Short mmCIF file of C-alpha atoms in Angstrom, two decimals:
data_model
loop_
_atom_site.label_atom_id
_atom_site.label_comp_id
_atom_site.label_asym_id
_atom_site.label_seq_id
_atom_site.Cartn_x
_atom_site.Cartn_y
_atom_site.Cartn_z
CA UNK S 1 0.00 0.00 0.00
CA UNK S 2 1.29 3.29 -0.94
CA UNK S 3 1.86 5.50 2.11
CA UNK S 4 3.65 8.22 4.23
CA UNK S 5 4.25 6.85 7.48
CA UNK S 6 5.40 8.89 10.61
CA UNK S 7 6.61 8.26 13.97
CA UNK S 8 5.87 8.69 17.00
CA UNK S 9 2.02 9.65 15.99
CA UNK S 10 2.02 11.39 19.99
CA UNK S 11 4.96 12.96 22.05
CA UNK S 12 4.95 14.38 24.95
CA UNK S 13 8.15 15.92 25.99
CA UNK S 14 10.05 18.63 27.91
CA UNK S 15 11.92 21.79 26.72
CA UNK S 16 15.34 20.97 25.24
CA UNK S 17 15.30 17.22 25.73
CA UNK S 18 16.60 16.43 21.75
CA UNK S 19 13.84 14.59 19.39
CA UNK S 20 13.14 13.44 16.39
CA UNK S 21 10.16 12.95 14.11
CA UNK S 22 10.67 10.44 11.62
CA UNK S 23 9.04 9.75 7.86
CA UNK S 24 9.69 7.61 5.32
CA UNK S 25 7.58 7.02 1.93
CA UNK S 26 7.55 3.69 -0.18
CA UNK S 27 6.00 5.42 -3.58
CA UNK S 28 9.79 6.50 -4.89
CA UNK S 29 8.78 9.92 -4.61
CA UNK S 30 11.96 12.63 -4.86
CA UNK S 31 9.81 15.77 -3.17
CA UNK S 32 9.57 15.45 0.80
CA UNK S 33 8.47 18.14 2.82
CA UNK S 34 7.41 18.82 6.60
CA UNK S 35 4.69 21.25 7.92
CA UNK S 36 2.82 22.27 11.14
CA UNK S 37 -0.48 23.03 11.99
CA UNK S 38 -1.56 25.45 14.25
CA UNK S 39 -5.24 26.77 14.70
CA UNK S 40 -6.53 29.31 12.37
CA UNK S 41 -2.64 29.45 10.45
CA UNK S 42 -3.08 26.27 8.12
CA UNK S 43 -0.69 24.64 7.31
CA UNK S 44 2.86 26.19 6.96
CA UNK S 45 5.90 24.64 5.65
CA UNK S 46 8.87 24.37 7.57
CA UNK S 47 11.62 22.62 5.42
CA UNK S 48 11.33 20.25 1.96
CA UNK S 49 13.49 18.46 -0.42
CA UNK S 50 13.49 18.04 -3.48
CA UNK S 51 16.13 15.11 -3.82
CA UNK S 52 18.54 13.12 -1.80
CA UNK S 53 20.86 15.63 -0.16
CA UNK S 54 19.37 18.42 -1.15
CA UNK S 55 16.86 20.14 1.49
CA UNK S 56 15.99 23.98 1.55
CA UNK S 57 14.23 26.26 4.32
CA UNK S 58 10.48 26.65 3.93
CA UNK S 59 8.40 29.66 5.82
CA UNK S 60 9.18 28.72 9.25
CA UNK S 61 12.20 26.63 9.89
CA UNK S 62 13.59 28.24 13.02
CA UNK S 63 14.46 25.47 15.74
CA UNK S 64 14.20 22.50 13.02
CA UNK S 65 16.27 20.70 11.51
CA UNK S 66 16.23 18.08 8.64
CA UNK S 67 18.24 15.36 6.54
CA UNK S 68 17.52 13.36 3.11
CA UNK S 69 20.22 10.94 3.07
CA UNK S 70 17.71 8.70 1.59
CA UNK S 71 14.86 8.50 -0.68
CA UNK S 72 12.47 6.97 1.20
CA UNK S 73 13.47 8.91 4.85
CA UNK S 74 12.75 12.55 5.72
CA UNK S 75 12.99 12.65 9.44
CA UNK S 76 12.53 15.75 11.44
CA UNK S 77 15.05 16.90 13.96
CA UNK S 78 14.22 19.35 17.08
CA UNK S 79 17.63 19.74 18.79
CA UNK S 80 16.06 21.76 21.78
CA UNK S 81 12.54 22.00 21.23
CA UNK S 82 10.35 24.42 23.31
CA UNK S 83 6.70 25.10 24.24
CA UNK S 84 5.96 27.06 20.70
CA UNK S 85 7.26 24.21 18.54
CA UNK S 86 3.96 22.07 20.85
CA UNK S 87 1.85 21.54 17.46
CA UNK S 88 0.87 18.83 14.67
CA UNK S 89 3.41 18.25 12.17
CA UNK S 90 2.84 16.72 8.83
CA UNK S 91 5.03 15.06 6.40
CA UNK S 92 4.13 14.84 3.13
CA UNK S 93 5.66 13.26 -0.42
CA UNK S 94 5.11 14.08 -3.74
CA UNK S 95 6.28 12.69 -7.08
CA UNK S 96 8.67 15.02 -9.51
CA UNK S 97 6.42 15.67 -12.38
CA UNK S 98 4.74 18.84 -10.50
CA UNK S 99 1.57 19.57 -12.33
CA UNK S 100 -1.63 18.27 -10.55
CA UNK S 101 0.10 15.12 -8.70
CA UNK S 102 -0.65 15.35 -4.90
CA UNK S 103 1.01 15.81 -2.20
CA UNK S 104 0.70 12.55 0.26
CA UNK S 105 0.29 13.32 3.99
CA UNK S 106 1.23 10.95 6.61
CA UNK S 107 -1.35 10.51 9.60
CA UNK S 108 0.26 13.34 11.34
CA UNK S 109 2.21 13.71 14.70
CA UNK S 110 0.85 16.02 17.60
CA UNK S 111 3.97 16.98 19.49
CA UNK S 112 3.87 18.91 23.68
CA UNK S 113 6.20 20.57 24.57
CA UNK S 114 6.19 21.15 28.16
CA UNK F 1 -0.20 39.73 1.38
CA UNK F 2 -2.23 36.23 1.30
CA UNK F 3 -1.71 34.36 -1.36
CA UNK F 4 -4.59 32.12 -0.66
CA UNK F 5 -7.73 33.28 1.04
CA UNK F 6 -10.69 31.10 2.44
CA UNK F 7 -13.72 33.71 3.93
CA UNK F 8 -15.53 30.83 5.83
CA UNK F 9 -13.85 29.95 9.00
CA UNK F 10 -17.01 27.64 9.73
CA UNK F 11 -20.15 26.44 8.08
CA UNK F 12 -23.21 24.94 8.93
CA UNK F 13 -25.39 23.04 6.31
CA UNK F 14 -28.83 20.93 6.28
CA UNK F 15 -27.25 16.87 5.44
CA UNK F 16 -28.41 16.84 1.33
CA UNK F 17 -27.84 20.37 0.62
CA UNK F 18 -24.94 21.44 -1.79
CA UNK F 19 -21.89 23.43 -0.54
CA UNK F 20 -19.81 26.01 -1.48
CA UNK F 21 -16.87 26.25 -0.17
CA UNK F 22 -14.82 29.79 -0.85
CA UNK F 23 -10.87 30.10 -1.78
CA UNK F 24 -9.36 32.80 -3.48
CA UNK F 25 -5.93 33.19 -4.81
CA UNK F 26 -3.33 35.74 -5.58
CA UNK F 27 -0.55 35.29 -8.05
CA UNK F 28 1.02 36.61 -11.40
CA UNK F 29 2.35 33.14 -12.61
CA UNK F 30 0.60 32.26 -15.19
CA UNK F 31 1.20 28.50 -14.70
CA UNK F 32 -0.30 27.40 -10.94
CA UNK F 33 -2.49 24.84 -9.76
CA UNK F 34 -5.00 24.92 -6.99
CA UNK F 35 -5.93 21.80 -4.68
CA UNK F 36 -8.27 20.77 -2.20
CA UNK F 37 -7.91 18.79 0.49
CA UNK F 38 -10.03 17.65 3.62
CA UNK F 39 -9.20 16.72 7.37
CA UNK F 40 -11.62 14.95 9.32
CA UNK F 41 -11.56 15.32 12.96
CA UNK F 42 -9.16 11.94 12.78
CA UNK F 43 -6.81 14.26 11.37
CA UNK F 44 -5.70 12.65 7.94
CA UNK F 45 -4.98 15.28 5.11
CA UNK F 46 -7.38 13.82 2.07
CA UNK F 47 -6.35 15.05 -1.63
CA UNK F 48 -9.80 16.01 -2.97
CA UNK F 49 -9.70 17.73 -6.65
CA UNK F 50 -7.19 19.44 -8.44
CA UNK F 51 -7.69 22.79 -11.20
CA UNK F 52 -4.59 23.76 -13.17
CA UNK F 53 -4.63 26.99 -14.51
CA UNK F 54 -4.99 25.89 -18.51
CA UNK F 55 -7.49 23.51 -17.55
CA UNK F 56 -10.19 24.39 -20.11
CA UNK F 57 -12.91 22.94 -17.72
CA UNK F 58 -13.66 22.70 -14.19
CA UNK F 59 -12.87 19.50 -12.47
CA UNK F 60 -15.08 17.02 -11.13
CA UNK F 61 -14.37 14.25 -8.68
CA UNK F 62 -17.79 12.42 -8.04
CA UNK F 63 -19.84 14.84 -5.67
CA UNK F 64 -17.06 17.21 -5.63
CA UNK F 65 -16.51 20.08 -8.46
CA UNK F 66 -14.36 23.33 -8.56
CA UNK F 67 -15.84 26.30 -10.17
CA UNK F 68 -12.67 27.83 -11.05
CA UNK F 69 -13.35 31.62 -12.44
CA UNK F 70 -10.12 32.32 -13.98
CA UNK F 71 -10.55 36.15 -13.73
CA UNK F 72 -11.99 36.46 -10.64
CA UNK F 73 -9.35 34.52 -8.91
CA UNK F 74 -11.03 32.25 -7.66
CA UNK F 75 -11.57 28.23 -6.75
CA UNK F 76 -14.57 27.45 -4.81
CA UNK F 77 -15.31 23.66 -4.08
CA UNK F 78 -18.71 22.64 -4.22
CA UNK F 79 -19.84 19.55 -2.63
CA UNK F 80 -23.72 17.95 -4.11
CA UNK F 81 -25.40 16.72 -1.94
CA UNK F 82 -23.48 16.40 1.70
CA UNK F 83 -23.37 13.70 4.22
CA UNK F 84 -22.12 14.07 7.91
CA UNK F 85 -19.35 12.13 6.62
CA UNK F 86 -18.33 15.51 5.04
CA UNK F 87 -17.92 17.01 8.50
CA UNK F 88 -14.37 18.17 8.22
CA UNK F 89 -11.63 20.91 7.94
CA UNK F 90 -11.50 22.44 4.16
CA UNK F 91 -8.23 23.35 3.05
CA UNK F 92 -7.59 25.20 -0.44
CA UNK F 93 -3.89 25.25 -1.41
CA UNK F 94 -2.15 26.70 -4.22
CA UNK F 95 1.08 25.56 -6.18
CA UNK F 96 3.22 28.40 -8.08
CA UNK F 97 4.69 27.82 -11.17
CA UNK F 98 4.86 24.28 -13.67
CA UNK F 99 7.43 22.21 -11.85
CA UNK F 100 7.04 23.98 -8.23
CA UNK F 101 5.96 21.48 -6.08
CA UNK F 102 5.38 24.03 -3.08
CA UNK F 103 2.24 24.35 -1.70
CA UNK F 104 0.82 27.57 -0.11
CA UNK F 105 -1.74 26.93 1.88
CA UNK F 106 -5.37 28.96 3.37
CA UNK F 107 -6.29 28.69 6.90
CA UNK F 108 -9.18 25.95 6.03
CA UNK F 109 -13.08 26.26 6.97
CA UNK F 110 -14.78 23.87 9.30
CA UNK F 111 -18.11 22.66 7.69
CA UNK F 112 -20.33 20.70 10.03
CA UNK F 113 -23.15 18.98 8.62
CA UNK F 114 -26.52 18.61 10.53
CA UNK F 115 -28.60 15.99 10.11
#
């Protein structure tokens, strides 16, 4: 089945204790990209990739951090997270012919931040 | 500015009735694409329908149909006749450009269907 898949789907953690979201996709797609969602913002992008090793700031990428040393893997790194990174982040795939193909969403992962 | 604009931030409609569902876009690309997608309270993102900008018509995806008006700038989503299965977030989302894959996004509109 083709799919996003993220992990953990829940975390609750304190400020500045390291984490890391991860996501991998089995479709062979080369675009990755993370967002969060935050009430009455959408959704906003925070990094994306558009190939192995090749990964560019979206609109808010303060406090992230993020690696494509694979196809398939996109993981998510908060080296000291803190309360206003407490939000549900998305990852999402896409194949590399643009035009009207989809983005594909994992189930999401609602991250505290105490 | 905002690039994408949804009006609604929540609806309420009678379960059978169509719905309109309001998005409006800025941009001076000439090549962009607009998508919807919904989120049920579960939280999923669900790809809906997709309008590119030299589409001659407006797509249709069973009960769901864009009426894009090109000059008006704008992408509304109607839904024939709703379920409470529609019950969900509404997000309208535009990509920039041929081979951008980028989305920008709207702040969504929570439609509630009453039975």
């Amino acid at each position: 089945e083709a799919q996003v898949t993220q992990n953990p789907r829940y975390l609750i953690t304190v400020t500045g204790k390291k984490l890391t979201v991860t996501c991998s996709q089995n479709m062979n797609h080369e675009y990755m990209s993370w967002y969060r969602q935050d009430p009455g913002l959408g959704l906003r992008q925070i990094y994306y990739s558009m190939n192995v090793e090749v990964t560019d700031k979206g609109d808010v990428p303060e406090g992230y951090k993020v690696s494509r040393k694979e196809k398939r893997n996109f993981p998510l790194i908060l080296e000291s997270p803190s309360p206003n990174q407490t939000s549900l982040y998305f990852c999402a795939s896409s194949s590399g012919s643009g035009g009207g193909q989809p983005q594909h969403f994992g189930d999401g992962t609602r991250l505290s931040i105490l | 500015a905002q690039k994408i604009t949804q009006t609604q931030p929540g609806m309420f409609v009678q379960e059978k009735e169509a719905v309109t569902l309001d998005c409006t876009y800025d941009t001076s690309d000439p090549s962009y694409g607009l998508f919807w997608y919904k989120q049920p309270s579960s939280g999923e993102m669900i790809f809906l329908i997709y309008q590119g900008s030299y589409d001659q018509q407006n797509a249709t995806e069973g009960r769901y149909s864009l009426n894009f008006q090109k000059a008006r700038k704008s992408a509304n989503l109607v839904i024939s006749a709703s379920q409470l299965g529609d019950s969900a977030m509404y997000f309208c989302a535009m990509r920039e450009g041929r081979s951008n894959y980028q989305l920008i996004w709207g702040a969504g509109t929570k439609l509630i269907i009453k039975p």
